[in-house]
Amino acid sequence: MTLHILLVEDEVRLAKFVEMELTCEGYQVSVANDGMTGLSLARESTPNLAILDWMLPGLSGVEICRRLRATGSKIPIILLTAKDEVESRVAGLDAGADDYVIKPFSMEELLARIRAHLRRTWKDNRDLLQFEDLSLNCDSREVFRGTRAIELTAKEFDLLEYLMSNPRQVFTREQILERVWGYDFVGDYNVIEVYIRYLRVKLEENNEKRLIHTIRGVGYVLREE
Ligand code: CA
């Protein structure tokens, strides 16, 4: 599969150069030349990694980073910066950036860092399911809504994991029963309804937006609305 990188850089020539190099390496690249466009591209195109210039018209790279993290995005973010002061680096990392590269930089170094971050997240991400502000770690069996940890019973966890395995796909009650309760389960569909209700109570404890929706007569789906 092709990995998708978002590049937000207002120096058009530099942006073109980096885009060309990344494309040669086999990445799919989206480019924005200002902060607001960069932020909306990051939200809409869900890249696997973002490279953000620090100083940008509209919205700084650090601000984009902060806003992405505030909405639960965990993609690796590399900041490009001409600022060499220690405080700036700290501010960038505090905003949630994973790394920074100081301009002028060598393309080889940037590529090496990109590879390192993608390797790390691709290893981790296989065990991490995410949808909106909901994240579920299949290994540690931890669930978070934003920064709020959610305690689930084993069955609740299995049910949520199944729904999160394919957001926006409607799962029929038959599928859910087979997958979560097993073929040999003796009982009826009411059990699903009961567990969906438990899950909703826990996921919406702070009046968060509903993510598990009922498709009347069919089953359930995880989606925005
Ligand atoms: Ca700039």
JSON list of C-alpha atoms and ligand atoms in Angstrom, two decimals:
[
{"chain": "A", "resi": 1, "resn": "MET", "atom": "CA", "xyz": [0.00, 0.00, 0.00]},
{"chain": "A", "resi": 2, "resn": "THR", "atom": "CA", "xyz": [1.09, 3.57, -0.65]},
{"chain": "A", "resi": 3, "resn": "LEU", "atom": "CA", "xyz": [1.86, 5.70, 2.37]},
{"chain": "A", "resi": 4, "resn": "HIS", "atom": "CA", "xyz": [0.49, 9.19, 2.26]},
{"chain": "A", "resi": 5, "resn": "ILE", "atom": "CA", "xyz": [2.50, 12.19, 3.43]},
{"chain": "A", "resi": 6, "resn": "LEU", "atom": "CA", "xyz": [1.16, 15.69, 3.95]},
{"chain": "A", "resi": 7, "resn": "LEU", "atom": "CA", "xyz": [3.60, 18.53, 3.38]},
{"chain": "A", "resi": 8, "resn": "VAL", "atom": "CA", "xyz": [2.72, 22.03, 4.53]},
{"chain": "A", "resi": 9, "resn": "GLU", "atom": "CA", "xyz": [5.37, 24.50, 3.38]},
{"chain": "A", "resi": 10, "resn": "ASP", "atom": "CA", "xyz": [4.95, 28.04, 2.12]},
{"chain": "A", "resi": 11, "resn": "GLU", "atom": "CA", "xyz": [8.28, 28.27, 0.31]},
{"chain": "A", "resi": 12, "resn": "VAL", "atom": "CA", "xyz": [6.91, 27.02, -2.98]},
{"chain": "A", "resi": 13, "resn": "ARG", "atom": "CA", "xyz": [10.24, 25.98, -4.49]},
{"chain": "A", "resi": 14, "resn": "LEU", "atom": "CA", "xyz": [11.23, 24.03, -1.40]},
{"chain": "A", "resi": 15, "resn": "ALA", "atom": "CA", "xyz": [7.78, 22.44, -1.29]},
{"chain": "A", "resi": 16, "resn": "LYS", "atom": "CA", "xyz": [8.07, 21.36, -4.93]},
{"chain": "A", "resi": 17, "resn": "PHE", "atom": "CA", "xyz": [11.52, 19.93, -4.33]},
{"chain": "A", "resi": 18, "resn": "VAL", "atom": "CA", "xyz": [10.49, 17.93, -1.27]},
{"chain": "A", "resi": 19, "resn": "GLU", "atom": "CA", "xyz": [7.32, 16.77, -3.02]},
{"chain": "A", "resi": 20, "resn": "MET", "atom": "CA", "xyz": [9.35, 15.51, -5.97]},
{"chain": "A", "resi": 21, "resn": "GLU", "atom": "CA", "xyz": [11.80, 13.66, -3.74]},
{"chain": "A", "resi": 22, "resn": "LEU", "atom": "CA", "xyz": [9.02, 12.05, -1.71]},
{"chain": "A", "resi": 23, "resn": "THR", "atom": "CA", "xyz": [7.17, 11.03, -4.85]},
{"chain": "A", "resi": 24, "resn": "CYS", "atom": "CA", "xyz": [10.37, 9.42, -6.16]},
{"chain": "A", "resi": 25, "resn": "GLU", "atom": "CA", "xyz": [10.56, 7.44, -2.92]},
{"chain": "A", "resi": 26, "resn": "GLY", "atom": "CA", "xyz": [7.10, 6.07, -3.64]},
{"chain": "A", "resi": 27, "resn": "TYR", "atom": "CA", "xyz": [5.05, 8.15, -1.24]},
{"chain": "A", "resi": 28, "resn": "GLN", "atom": "CA", "xyz": [1.76, 9.74, -2.16]},
{"chain": "A", "resi": 29, "resn": "VAL", "atom": "CA", "xyz": [2.14, 13.44, -1.35]},
{"chain": "A", "resi": 30, "resn": "SER", "atom": "CA", "xyz": [-0.36, 16.20, -0.63]},
{"chain": "A", "resi": 31, "resn": "VAL", "atom": "CA", "xyz": [0.98, 19.73, -0.49]},
{"chain": "A", "resi": 32, "resn": "ALA", "atom": "CA", "xyz": [-0.45, 22.86, 1.09]},
{"chain": "A", "resi": 33, "resn": "ASN", "atom": "CA", "xyz": [1.24, 26.25, 1.01]},
{"chain": "A", "resi": 34, "resn": "ASP", "atom": "CA", "xyz": [-0.58, 27.82, 3.96]},
{"chain": "A", "resi": 35, "resn": "GLY", "atom": "CA", "xyz": [-1.67, 26.80, 7.43]},
{"chain": "A", "resi": 36, "resn": "MET", "atom": "CA", "xyz": [-5.44, 26.66, 7.07]},
{"chain": "A", "resi": 37, "resn": "THR", "atom": "CA", "xyz": [-5.29, 24.58, 3.89]},
{"chain": "A", "resi": 38, "resn": "GLY", "atom": "CA", "xyz": [-2.76, 22.36, 5.62]},
{"chain": "A", "resi": 39, "resn": "LEU", "atom": "CA", "xyz": [-5.02, 21.80, 8.60]},
{"chain": "A", "resi": 40, "resn": "SER", "atom": "CA", "xyz": [-8.04, 20.92, 6.49]},
{"chain": "A", "resi": 41, "resn": "LEU", "atom": "CA", "xyz": [-5.97, 18.60, 4.29]},
{"chain": "A", "resi": 42, "resn": "ALA", "atom": "CA", "xyz": [-4.67, 16.88, 7.41]},
{"chain": "A", "resi": 43, "resn": "ARG", "atom": "CA", "xyz": [-8.22, 16.36, 8.64]},
{"chain": "A", "resi": 44, "resn": "GLU", "atom": "CA", "xyz": [-9.77, 15.32, 5.35]},
{"chain": "A", "resi": 45, "resn": "SER", "atom": "CA", "xyz": [-7.09, 13.22, 3.73]},
{"chain": "A", "resi": 46, "resn": "THR", "atom": "CA", "xyz": [-5.88, 11.42, 6.90]},
{"chain": "A", "resi": 47, "resn": "PRO", "atom": "CA", "xyz": [-2.19, 11.19, 5.94]},
{"chain": "A", "resi": 48, "resn": "ASN", "atom": "CA", "xyz": [0.15, 8.64, 7.52]},
{"chain": "A", "resi": 49, "resn": "LEU", "atom": "CA", "xyz": [2.64, 11.38, 8.39]},
{"chain": "A", "resi": 50, "resn": "ALA", "atom": "CA", "xyz": [2.76, 15.16, 8.26]},
{"chain": "A", "resi": 51, "resn": "ILE", "atom": "CA", "xyz": [5.69, 17.47, 7.62]},
{"chain": "A", "resi": 52, "resn": "LEU", "atom": "CA", "xyz": [4.83, 20.96, 8.80]},
{"chain": "A", "resi": 53, "resn": "ASP", "atom": "CA", "xyz": [6.86, 24.08, 8.29]},
{"chain": "A", "resi": 54, "resn": "TRP", "atom": "CA", "xyz": [6.93, 26.15, 11.45]},
{"chain": "A", "resi": 55, "resn": "MET", "atom": "CA", "xyz": [6.37, 29.62, 10.01]},
{"chain": "A", "resi": 56, "resn": "LEU", "atom": "CA", "xyz": [3.36, 29.60, 7.71]},
{"chain": "A", "resi": 57, "resn": "PRO", "atom": "CA", "xyz": [0.83, 32.17, 6.59]},
{"chain": "A", "resi": 58, "resn": "GLY", "atom": "CA", "xyz": [-2.50, 31.79, 8.37]},
{"chain": "A", "resi": 59, "resn": "LEU", "atom": "CA", "xyz": [-1.66, 29.17, 10.96]},
{"chain": "A", "resi": 60, "resn": "SER", "atom": "CA", "xyz": [1.78, 28.11, 12.14]},
{"chain": "A", "resi": 61, "resn": "GLY", "atom": "CA", "xyz": [2.98, 24.53, 11.91]},
{"chain": "A", "resi": 62, "resn": "VAL", "atom": "CA", "xyz": [3.00, 24.34, 15.70]},
{"chain": "A", "resi": 63, "resn": "GLU", "atom": "CA", "xyz": [-0.62, 25.49, 15.82]},
{"chain": "A", "resi": 64, "resn": "ILE", "atom": "CA", "xyz": [-1.65, 22.89, 13.22]},
{"chain": "A", "resi": 65, "resn": "CYS", "atom": "CA", "xyz": [0.11, 20.29, 15.29]},
{"chain": "A", "resi": 66, "resn": "ARG", "atom": "CA", "xyz": [-1.62, 21.41, 18.48]},
{"chain": "A", "resi": 67, "resn": "ARG", "atom": "CA", "xyz": [-5.05, 21.34, 16.82]},
{"chain": "A", "resi": 68, "resn": "LEU", "atom": "CA", "xyz": [-4.50, 17.90, 15.33]},
{"chain": "A", "resi": 69, "resn": "ARG", "atom": "CA", "xyz": [-3.44, 16.49, 18.69]},
{"chain": "A", "resi": 70, "resn": "ALA", "atom": "CA", "xyz": [-6.41, 18.18, 20.37]},
{"chain": "A", "resi": 71, "resn": "THR", "atom": "CA", "xyz": [-8.74, 16.16, 18.17]},
{"chain": "A", "resi": 72, "resn": "GLY", "atom": "CA", "xyz": [-6.94, 12.92, 18.94]},
{"chain": "A", "resi": 73, "resn": "SER", "atom": "CA", "xyz": [-4.79, 12.56, 15.84]},
{"chain": "A", "resi": 74, "resn": "LYS", "atom": "CA", "xyz": [-1.75, 10.39, 16.51]},
{"chain": "A", "resi": 75, "resn": "ILE", "atom": "CA", "xyz": [0.01, 10.65, 13.15]},
{"chain": "A", "resi": 76, "resn": "PRO", "atom": "CA", "xyz": [3.75, 11.30, 13.26]},
{"chain": "A", "resi": 77, "resn": "ILE", "atom": "CA", "xyz": [4.48, 15.00, 12.80]},
{"chain": "A", "resi": 78, "resn": "ILE", "atom": "CA", "xyz": [7.83, 16.40, 11.76]},
{"chain": "A", "resi": 79, "resn": "LEU", "atom": "CA", "xyz": [8.30, 20.15, 12.10]},
{"chain": "A", "resi": 80, "resn": "LEU", "atom": "CA", "xyz": [10.55, 22.01, 9.70]},
{"chain": "A", "resi": 81, "resn": "THR", "atom": "CA", "xyz": [12.09, 24.96, 11.38]},
{"chain": "A", "resi": 82, "resn": "ALA", "atom": "CA", "xyz": [14.69, 27.60, 10.86]},
{"chain": "A", "resi": 83, "resn": "LYS", "atom": "CA", "xyz": [14.50, 28.40, 14.54]},
{"chain": "A", "resi": 84, "resn": "ASP", "atom": "CA", "xyz": [17.44, 26.88, 16.23]},
{"chain": "A", "resi": 85, "resn": "GLU", "atom": "CA", "xyz": [16.74, 28.01, 19.77]},
{"chain": "A", "resi": 86, "resn": "VAL", "atom": "CA", "xyz": [16.17, 25.45, 22.44]},
{"chain": "A", "resi": 87, "resn": "GLU", "atom": "CA", "xyz": [12.87, 27.05, 23.58]},
{"chain": "A", "resi": 88, "resn": "SER", "atom": "CA", "xyz": [11.42, 26.71, 20.09]},
{"chain": "A", "resi": 89, "resn": "ARG", "atom": "CA", "xyz": [12.23, 23.04, 19.95]},
{"chain": "A", "resi": 90, "resn": "VAL", "atom": "CA", "xyz": [10.62, 22.53, 23.33]},
{"chain": "A", "resi": 91, "resn": "ALA", "atom": "CA", "xyz": [7.52, 24.44, 22.21]},
{"chain": "A", "resi": 92, "resn": "GLY", "atom": "CA", "xyz": [7.29, 22.28, 19.10]},
{"chain": "A", "resi": 93, "resn": "LEU", "atom": "CA", "xyz": [7.59, 19.06, 21.02]},
{"chain": "A", "resi": 94, "resn": "ASP", "atom": "CA", "xyz": [5.19, 20.32, 23.68]},
{"chain": "A", "resi": 95, "resn": "ALA", "atom": "CA", "xyz": [2.64, 20.98, 20.96]},
{"chain": "A", "resi": 96, "resn": "GLY", "atom": "CA", "xyz": [2.79, 17.28, 20.12]},
{"chain": "A", "resi": 97, "resn": "ALA", "atom": "CA", "xyz": [5.35, 17.14, 17.31]},
{"chain": "A", "resi": 98, "resn": "ASP", "atom": "CA", "xyz": [7.39, 13.93, 17.19]},
{"chain": "A", "resi": 99, "resn": "ASP", "atom": "CA", "xyz": [10.46, 15.41, 15.62]},
{"chain": "A", "resi": 100, "resn": "TYR", "atom": "CA", "xyz": [11.88, 18.52, 14.04]},
{"chain": "A", "resi": 101, "resn": "VAL", "atom": "CA", "xyz": [14.34, 19.12, 11.26]},
{"chain": "A", "resi": 102, "resn": "ILE", "atom": "CA", "xyz": [16.26, 22.34, 11.11]},
{"chain": "A", "resi": 103, "resn": "LYS", "atom": "CA", "xyz": [16.49, 24.23, 7.84]},
{"chain": "A", "resi": 104, "resn": "PRO", "atom": "CA", "xyz": [18.50, 24.00, 5.74]},
{"chain": "A", "resi": 105, "resn": "PHE", "atom": "CA", "xyz": [18.30, 20.21, 5.91]},
{"chain": "A", "resi": 106, "resn": "SER", "atom": "CA", "xyz": [19.57, 17.40, 3.77]},
{"chain": "A", "resi": 107, "resn": "MET", "atom": "CA", "xyz": [16.88, 15.44, 1.97]},
{"chain": "A", "resi": 108, "resn": "GLU", "atom": "CA", "xyz": [18.57, 12.21, 3.05]},
{"chain": "A", "resi": 109, "resn": "GLU", "atom": "CA", "xyz": [18.14, 13.14, 6.68]},
{"chain": "A", "resi": 110, "resn": "LEU", "atom": "CA", "xyz": [14.50, 14.05, 6.23]},
{"chain": "A", "resi": 111, "resn": "LEU", "atom": "CA", "xyz": [13.86, 10.78, 4.38]},
{"chain": "A", "resi": 112, "resn": "ALA", "atom": "CA", "xyz": [15.59, 8.78, 7.10]},
{"chain": "A", "resi": 113, "resn": "ARG", "atom": "CA", "xyz": [13.47, 10.41, 9.79]},
{"chain": "A", "resi": 114, "resn": "ILE", "atom": "CA", "xyz": [10.29, 9.84, 7.80]},
{"chain": "A", "resi": 115, "resn": "ARG", "atom": "CA", "xyz": [11.16, 6.16, 7.46]},
{"chain": "A", "resi": 116, "resn": "ALA", "atom": "CA", "xyz": [11.91, 5.87, 11.17]},
{"chain": "A", "resi": 117, "resn": "HIS", "atom": "CA", "xyz": [8.60, 7.42, 12.20]},
{"chain": "A", "resi": 118, "resn": "LEU", "atom": "CA", "xyz": [6.56, 5.42, 9.73]},
{"chain": "A", "resi": 119, "resn": "ARG", "atom": "CA", "xyz": [8.24, 2.23, 10.88]},
{"chain": "A", "resi": 120, "resn": "ARG", "atom": "CA", "xyz": [7.43, 2.99, 14.47]},
{"chain": "A", "resi": 121, "resn": "THR", "atom": "CA", "xyz": [3.80, 3.91, 13.90]},
{"chain": "A", "resi": 122, "resn": "TRP", "atom": "CA", "xyz": [3.13, 1.11, 11.49]},
{"chain": "A", "resi": 123, "resn": "LYS", "atom": "CA", "xyz": [4.34, -1.35, 14.02]},
{"chain": "A", "resi": 124, "resn": "ASP", "atom": "CA", "xyz": [2.26, 0.22, 16.79]},
{"chain": "A", "resi": 125, "resn": "ASN", "atom": "CA", "xyz": [-0.74, 1.07, 14.71]},
{"chain": "A", "resi": 126, "resn": "ARG", "atom": "CA", "xyz": [-1.57, -2.45, 13.76]},
{"chain": "A", "resi": 127, "resn": "ASP", "atom": "CA", "xyz": [-2.63, -2.90, 17.36]},
{"chain": "A", "resi": 128, "resn": "LEU", "atom": "CA", "xyz": [-4.23, 0.49, 17.71]},
{"chain": "A", "resi": 129, "resn": "LEU", "atom": "CA", "xyz": [-7.71, 1.13, 16.37]},
{"chain": "A", "resi": 130, "resn": "GLN", "atom": "CA", "xyz": [-8.84, 4.70, 16.13]},
{"chain": "A", "resi": 131, "resn": "PHE", "atom": "CA", "xyz": [-11.99, 6.46, 15.16]},
{"chain": "A", "resi": 132, "resn": "GLU", "atom": "CA", "xyz": [-12.71, 10.14, 15.82]},
{"chain": "A", "resi": 133, "resn": "ASP", "atom": "CA", "xyz": [-11.59, 10.69, 19.43]},
{"chain": "A", "resi": 134, "resn": "LEU", "atom": "CA", "xyz": [-12.00, 7.03, 20.29]},
{"chain": "A", "resi": 135, "resn": "SER", "atom": "CA", "xyz": [-8.92, 4.81, 20.47]},
{"chain": "A", "resi": 136, "resn": "LEU", "atom": "CA", "xyz": [-8.59, 1.18, 21.37]},
{"chain": "A", "resi": 137, "resn": "ASN", "atom": "CA", "xyz": [-5.38, -0.74, 21.95]},
{"chain": "A", "resi": 138, "resn": "CYS", "atom": "CA", "xyz": [-5.86, -4.41, 21.09]},
{"chain": "A", "resi": 139, "resn": "ASP", "atom": "CA", "xyz": [-2.73, -5.44, 23.00]},
{"chain": "A", "resi": 140, "resn": "SER", "atom": "CA", "xyz": [-3.16, -3.62, 26.28]},
{"chain": "A", "resi": 141, "resn": "ARG", "atom": "CA", "xyz": [-6.96, -3.67, 25.93]},
{"chain": "A", "resi": 142, "resn": "GLU", "atom": "CA", "xyz": [-7.12, 0.00, 26.88]},
{"chain": "A", "resi": 143, "resn": "VAL", "atom": "CA", "xyz": [-9.83, 2.27, 25.53]},
{"chain": "A", "resi": 144, "resn": "PHE", "atom": "CA", "xyz": [-9.76, 6.04, 25.49]},
{"chain": "A", "resi": 145, "resn": "ARG", "atom": "CA", "xyz": [-12.28, 8.68, 24.52]},
{"chain": "A", "resi": 146, "resn": "GLY", "atom": "CA", "xyz": [-9.96, 11.64, 23.96]},
{"chain": "A", "resi": 147, "resn": "THR", "atom": "CA", "xyz": [-7.81, 11.50, 27.09]},
{"chain": "A", "resi": 148, "resn": "ARG", "atom": "CA", "xyz": [-10.48, 9.84, 29.22]},
{"chain": "A", "resi": 149, "resn": "ALA", "atom": "CA", "xyz": [-9.77, 6.18, 29.97]},
{"chain": "A", "resi": 150, "resn": "ILE", "atom": "CA", "xyz": [-12.80, 3.91, 29.71]},
{"chain": "A", "resi": 151, "resn": "GLU", "atom": "CA", "xyz": [-13.16, 0.70, 31.68]},
{"chain": "A", "resi": 152, "resn": "LEU", "atom": "CA", "xyz": [-14.87, -2.04, 29.69]},
{"chain": "A", "resi": 153, "resn": "THR", "atom": "CA", "xyz": [-15.80, -5.60, 30.50]},
{"chain": "A", "resi": 154, "resn": "ALA", "atom": "CA", "xyz": [-14.35, -8.30, 28.24]},
{"chain": "A", "resi": 155, "resn": "LYS", "atom": "CA", "xyz": [-17.49, -8.59, 26.12]},
{"chain": "A", "resi": 156, "resn": "GLU", "atom": "CA", "xyz": [-17.94, -4.83, 25.82]},
{"chain": "A", "resi": 157, "resn": "PHE", "atom": "CA", "xyz": [-14.34, -4.59, 24.66]},
{"chain": "A", "resi": 158, "resn": "ASP", "atom": "CA", "xyz": [-14.75, -7.36, 22.07]},
{"chain": "A", "resi": 159, "resn": "LEU", "atom": "CA", "xyz": [-17.90, -5.74, 20.73]},
{"chain": "A", "resi": 160, "resn": "LEU", "atom": "CA", "xyz": [-16.29, -2.31, 20.45]},
{"chain": "A", "resi": 161, "resn": "GLU", "atom": "CA", "xyz": [-13.15, -3.79, 18.88]},
{"chain": "A", "resi": 162, "resn": "TYR", "atom": "CA", "xyz": [-15.30, -5.47, 16.24]},
{"chain": "A", "resi": 163, "resn": "LEU", "atom": "CA", "xyz": [-17.21, -2.28, 15.42]},
{"chain": "A", "resi": 164, "resn": "MET", "atom": "CA", "xyz": [-13.95, -0.29, 15.32]},
{"chain": "A", "resi": 165, "resn": "SER", "atom": "CA", "xyz": [-12.29, -2.81, 13.00]},
{"chain": "A", "resi": 166, "resn": "ASN", "atom": "CA", "xyz": [-14.31, -1.31, 10.17]},
{"chain": "A", "resi": 167, "resn": "PRO", "atom": "CA", "xyz": [-15.77, 2.11, 10.86]},
{"chain": "A", "resi": 168, "resn": "ARG", "atom": "CA", "xyz": [-18.78, 3.09, 8.73]},
{"chain": "A", "resi": 169, "resn": "GLN", "atom": "CA", "xyz": [-19.45, -0.52, 7.85]},
{"chain": "A", "resi": 170, "resn": "VAL", "atom": "CA", "xyz": [-22.83, -1.75, 9.03]},
{"chain": "A", "resi": 171, "resn": "PHE", "atom": "CA", "xyz": [-22.51, -5.03, 10.91]},
{"chain": "A", "resi": 172, "resn": "THR", "atom": "CA", "xyz": [-25.60, -7.20, 10.99]},
{"chain": "A", "resi": 173, "resn": "ARG", "atom": "CA", "xyz": [-26.77, -8.64, 14.27]},
{"chain": "A", "resi": 174, "resn": "GLU", "atom": "CA", "xyz": [-25.92, -12.10, 12.92]},
{"chain": "A", "resi": 175, "resn": "GLN", "atom": "CA", "xyz": [-22.34, -11.05, 12.23]},
{"chain": "A", "resi": 176, "resn": "ILE", "atom": "CA", "xyz": [-21.95, -9.48, 15.65]},
{"chain": "A", "resi": 177, "resn": "LEU", "atom": "CA", "xyz": [-23.41, -12.48, 17.45]},
{"chain": "A", "resi": 178, "resn": "GLU", "atom": "CA", "xyz": [-21.15, -14.91, 15.60]},
{"chain": "A", "resi": 179, "resn": "ARG", "atom": "CA", "xyz": [-18.03, -12.85, 15.94]},
{"chain": "A", "resi": 180, "resn": "VAL", "atom": "CA", "xyz": [-18.36, -11.55, 19.48]},
{"chain": "A", "resi": 181, "resn": "TRP", "atom": "CA", "xyz": [-20.38, -14.26, 21.21]},
{"chain": "A", "resi": 182, "resn": "GLY", "atom": "CA", "xyz": [-19.37, -17.22, 19.06]},
{"chain": "A", "resi": 183, "resn": "TYR", "atom": "CA", "xyz": [-21.28, -19.79, 17.07]},
{"chain": "A", "resi": 184, "resn": "ASP", "atom": "CA", "xyz": [-22.27, -21.78, 20.09]},
{"chain": "A", "resi": 185, "resn": "PHE", "atom": "CA", "xyz": [-23.92, -18.89, 21.87]},
{"chain": "A", "resi": 186, "resn": "VAL", "atom": "CA", "xyz": [-27.36, -19.76, 23.16]},
{"chain": "A", "resi": 187, "resn": "GLY", "atom": "CA", "xyz": [-29.59, -16.73, 23.30]},
{"chain": "A", "resi": 188, "resn": "ASP", "atom": "CA", "xyz": [-31.00, -14.04, 21.08]},
{"chain": "A", "resi": 189, "resn": "TYR", "atom": "CA", "xyz": [-30.20, -10.67, 19.60]},
{"chain": "A", "resi": 190, "resn": "ASN", "atom": "CA", "xyz": [-31.35, -8.88, 22.75]},
{"chain": "A", "resi": 191, "resn": "VAL", "atom": "CA", "xyz": [-27.95, -9.50, 24.24]},
{"chain": "A", "resi": 192, "resn": "ILE", "atom": "CA", "xyz": [-26.37, -7.28, 21.57]},
{"chain": "A", "resi": 193, "resn": "GLU", "atom": "CA", "xyz": [-28.83, -4.51, 22.28]},
{"chain": "A", "resi": 194, "resn": "VAL", "atom": "CA", "xyz": [-28.04, -4.69, 25.97]},
{"chain": "A", "resi": 195, "resn": "TYR", "atom": "CA", "xyz": [-24.28, -4.51, 25.40]},
{"chain": "A", "resi": 196, "resn": "ILE", "atom": "CA", "xyz": [-24.61, -1.69, 22.89]},
{"chain": "A", "resi": 197, "resn": "ARG", "atom": "CA", "xyz": [-26.48, 0.22, 25.57]},
{"chain": "A", "resi": 198, "resn": "TYR", "atom": "CA", "xyz": [-23.71, -0.44, 28.12]},
{"chain": "A", "resi": 199, "resn": "LEU", "atom": "CA", "xyz": [-21.11, 0.75, 25.62]},
{"chain": "A", "resi": 200, "resn": "ARG", "atom": "CA", "xyz": [-23.00, 3.92, 24.77]},
{"chain": "A", "resi": 201, "resn": "VAL", "atom": "CA", "xyz": [-23.38, 4.82, 28.44]},
{"chain": "A", "resi": 202, "resn": "LYS", "atom": "CA", "xyz": [-19.64, 4.47, 28.96]},
{"chain": "A", "resi": 203, "resn": "LEU", "atom": "CA", "xyz": [-18.59, 6.16, 25.74]},
{"chain": "A", "resi": 204, "resn": "GLU", "atom": "CA", "xyz": [-20.97, 9.08, 26.22]},
{"chain": "A", "resi": 205, "resn": "GLU", "atom": "CA", "xyz": [-20.49, 9.58, 29.93]},
{"chain": "A", "resi": 206, "resn": "ASN", "atom": "CA", "xyz": [-19.38, 13.19, 29.42]},
{"chain": "A", "resi": 207, "resn": "ASN", "atom": "CA", "xyz": [-22.06, 13.91, 26.84]},
{"chain": "A", "resi": 208, "resn": "GLU", "atom": "CA", "xyz": [-19.71, 13.06, 24.02]},
{"chain": "A", "resi": 209, "resn": "LYS", "atom": "CA", "xyz": [-21.09, 12.65, 20.53]},
{"chain": "A", "resi": 210, "resn": "ARG", "atom": "CA", "xyz": [-22.73, 9.32, 19.77]},
{"chain": "A", "resi": 211, "resn": "LEU", "atom": "CA", "xyz": [-20.53, 7.07, 17.64]},
{"chain": "A", "resi": 212, "resn": "ILE", "atom": "CA", "xyz": [-22.39, 3.76, 17.76]},
{"chain": "A", "resi": 213, "resn": "HIS", "atom": "CA", "xyz": [-25.56, 3.98, 15.73]},
{"chain": "A", "resi": 214, "resn": "THR", "atom": "CA", "xyz": [-28.45, 1.59, 15.31]},
{"chain": "A", "resi": 215, "resn": "ILE", "atom": "CA", "xyz": [-29.51, 0.69, 11.81]},
{"chain": "A", "resi": 216, "resn": "ARG", "atom": "CA", "xyz": [-33.09, -0.33, 12.42]},
{"chain": "A", "resi": 217, "resn": "GLY", "atom": "CA", "xyz": [-33.82, -3.90, 11.44]},
{"chain": "A", "resi": 218, "resn": "VAL", "atom": "CA", "xyz": [-30.24, -4.54, 10.36]},
{"chain": "A", "resi": 219, "resn": "GLY", "atom": "CA", "xyz": [-27.59, -3.98, 12.98]},
{"chain": "A", "resi": 220, "resn": "TYR", "atom": "CA", "xyz": [-25.06, -1.46, 14.15]},
{"chain": "A", "resi": 221, "resn": "VAL", "atom": "CA", "xyz": [-22.41, 0.85, 12.76]},
{"chain": "A", "resi": 222, "resn": "LEU", "atom": "CA", "xyz": [-19.64, 3.05, 14.09]},
{"chain": "A", "resi": 223, "resn": "ARG", "atom": "CA", "xyz": [-19.78, 6.40, 12.36]},
{"chain": "A", "resi": 224, "resn": "GLU", "atom": "CA", "xyz": [-19.85, 10.17, 12.93]},
{"chain": "A", "resi": 225, "resn": "GLU", "atom": "CA", "xyz": [-23.67, 10.41, 12.82]},
{"chain": "B", "resi": 1, "resn": "CA", "atom": "CA", "xyz": [7.84, 29.16, 6.11]}
]
